[in-house]
Short mmCIF file of C-alpha atoms in Angstrom, two decimals:
data_model
loop_
_atom_site.label_atom_id
_atom_site.label_comp_id
_atom_site.label_asym_id
_atom_site.label_seq_id
_atom_site.Cartn_x
_atom_site.Cartn_y
_atom_site.Cartn_z
CA GLN A 1383 0.26 -0.09 0.06
CA VAL A 1384 1.40 3.71 -1.08
CA HIS A 1385 0.75 6.00 1.42
CA LEU A 1386 -0.38 9.64 0.00
CA THR A 1387 -0.31 12.76 2.17
CA GLU A 1388 -1.69 16.17 0.72
CA SER A 1389 -0.91 19.57 1.84
CA GLY A 1390 -2.07 23.00 0.72
CA GLY A 1391 -5.65 24.07 -0.21
CA GLY A 1392 -7.53 26.72 1.52
CA SER A 1393 -9.99 29.46 0.34
CA VAL A 1394 -9.43 31.99 -2.18
CA GLN A 1395 -11.70 34.38 -4.30
CA ASP A 1396 -12.88 33.85 -7.72
CA GLY A 1397 -9.70 34.26 -9.88
CA GLY A 1398 -7.42 33.43 -7.21
CA SER A 1399 -4.74 30.89 -7.15
CA LEU A 1400 -3.63 27.81 -4.86
CA ARG A 1401 -0.86 25.15 -4.82
CA LEU A 1402 -1.60 21.58 -3.76
CA SER A 1403 1.32 19.13 -2.94
CA CYS A 1404 1.10 15.35 -2.53
CA ALA A 1405 3.93 13.32 -0.86
CA ALA A 1406 3.94 9.64 -1.80
CA SER A 1407 5.67 6.73 -0.18
CA ALA A 1408 6.80 5.38 -3.66
CA GLY A 1409 6.78 6.73 -7.06
CA TYR A 1410 7.35 6.04 -10.53
CA TYR A 1411 3.81 5.48 -11.24
CA CYS A 1412 0.87 7.03 -12.49
CA MET A 1413 -0.28 9.97 -9.96
CA ALA A 1414 -3.53 12.10 -10.42
CA TRP A 1415 -5.47 14.81 -8.58
CA PHE A 1416 -9.36 14.32 -8.09
CA ARG A 1417 -11.93 16.30 -6.49
CA GLN A 1418 -15.35 15.61 -5.17
CA VAL A 1419 -18.27 17.72 -4.19
CA ALA A 1420 -20.79 16.28 -1.59
CA GLY A 1421 -23.16 14.12 -3.49
CA ASN A 1422 -21.54 13.90 -6.49
CA GLU A 1423 -18.94 11.35 -7.69
CA ARG A 1424 -15.39 11.93 -7.42
CA GLU A 1425 -14.30 13.77 -10.72
CA GLY A 1426 -10.77 13.58 -12.30
CA VAL A 1427 -8.89 16.81 -12.60
CA ALA A 1428 -5.45 15.77 -14.00
CA SER A 1429 -2.76 13.12 -14.15
CA THR A 1430 0.73 12.33 -15.09
CA ASP A 1431 2.21 9.21 -15.92
CA ARG A 1432 5.82 7.72 -15.42
CA SER A 1433 6.73 9.45 -19.01
CA GLY A 1434 5.45 12.61 -18.09
CA ARG A 1435 2.52 12.51 -20.25
CA VAL A 1436 -0.36 14.90 -18.66
CA THR A 1437 -4.06 14.75 -19.08
CA TYR A 1438 -6.44 17.40 -17.79
CA ALA A 1439 -10.09 17.78 -17.58
CA ASP A 1440 -11.74 19.94 -20.08
CA SER A 1441 -13.04 22.11 -16.92
CA VAL A 1442 -9.23 22.85 -15.92
CA LYS A 1443 -7.35 23.06 -19.13
CA GLY A 1444 -5.19 25.99 -19.33
CA ARG A 1445 -6.03 27.22 -15.29
CA PHE A 1446 -4.34 23.96 -13.71
CA THR A 1447 -0.80 22.63 -13.83
CA ILE A 1448 0.13 19.04 -12.83
CA SER A 1449 4.09 18.27 -12.02
CA LYS A 1450 5.44 15.36 -10.47
CA ASP A 1451 9.27 15.00 -9.10
CA ASP A 1452 10.09 11.39 -9.26
CA ALA A 1453 12.98 11.68 -7.34
CA LYS A 1454 11.08 13.28 -4.30
CA ASN A 1455 7.90 11.22 -4.72
CA THR A 1456 6.02 14.28 -4.98
CA LEU A 1457 3.11 15.67 -7.06
CA ASP A 1458 1.91 19.17 -7.16
CA LEU A 1459 -1.29 21.00 -8.73
CA GLU A 1460 -0.77 24.51 -9.38
CA MET A 1461 -4.57 26.10 -9.83
CA ASN A 1462 -4.90 29.72 -11.50
CA SER A 1463 -7.59 31.34 -12.35
CA LEU A 1464 -9.78 29.83 -9.84
CA LYS A 1465 -13.76 29.64 -10.31
CA PRO A 1466 -16.40 28.96 -7.39
CA GLU A 1467 -17.13 25.70 -9.33
CA ASP A 1468 -13.40 24.54 -8.40
CA THR A 1469 -14.73 24.22 -4.83
CA GLY A 1470 -14.51 20.59 -3.57
CA ILE A 1471 -12.27 18.35 -1.59
CA TYR A 1472 -9.04 17.66 -3.60
CA TYR A 1473 -7.45 14.17 -3.40
CA CYS A 1474 -4.05 12.76 -4.52
CA ALA A 1475 -4.34 9.43 -6.20
CA LEU A 1476 -1.73 6.81 -7.35
CA ARG A 1477 -2.35 3.97 -9.86
CA LEU A 1478 0.15 1.09 -9.82
CA THR A 1479 0.83 1.32 -13.57
CA THR A 1480 3.30 3.47 -15.53
CA GLU A 1481 0.82 4.80 -17.87
CA CYS A 1482 -2.30 6.43 -16.68
CA GLY A 1483 -5.05 5.44 -19.09
CA PRO A 1484 -8.77 6.66 -18.49
CA LEU A 1485 -8.86 9.49 -15.57
CA ARG A 1486 -11.46 7.57 -13.62
CA ALA A 1487 -11.48 6.86 -9.86
CA GLY A 1488 -12.05 3.38 -10.00
CA PHE A 1489 -8.52 2.63 -11.63
CA PHE A 1490 -6.37 4.27 -8.72
CA SER A 1491 -5.88 2.04 -5.74
CA SER A 1492 -4.17 4.53 -3.38
CA TRP A 1493 -5.45 7.75 -2.01
CA GLY A 1494 -4.72 10.64 0.09
CA GLN A 1495 -7.17 12.10 2.90
CA GLY A 1496 -8.12 15.01 0.99
CA THR A 1497 -7.76 18.93 1.38
CA GLN A 1498 -10.59 21.23 1.05
CA VAL A 1499 -10.48 24.06 -1.75
CA THR A 1500 -12.99 26.95 -1.51
CA VAL A 1501 -13.54 29.37 -3.97
CA SER A 1502 -15.85 32.32 -3.31
CA SER A 1503 -17.53 34.50 -5.93
#
């Protein structure tokens, strides 16, 4: 079992920025960020695989940037131009494969505890 620990998050105004970080006990796999609003399914935000290939949800393209440091086993998510609809609990996730494939929660086996992001209008 790979352990994931998120940090960052918080409350910002519409148009603001936040940076999330995730520390993993192991690396060299597919890692991703998901978010969830109460009552909704967990939604994929962005992923990056062993080769550095990245995927973004259409709703965050051009605003969010995912980055991974395999030497440090860390995963970051830089979020700019935040909107109220970006509000939710953000989770770091890991899939024990070198490629990510579809950004669906069911494919990921390890999860962090989540960190709250709130964007107010």
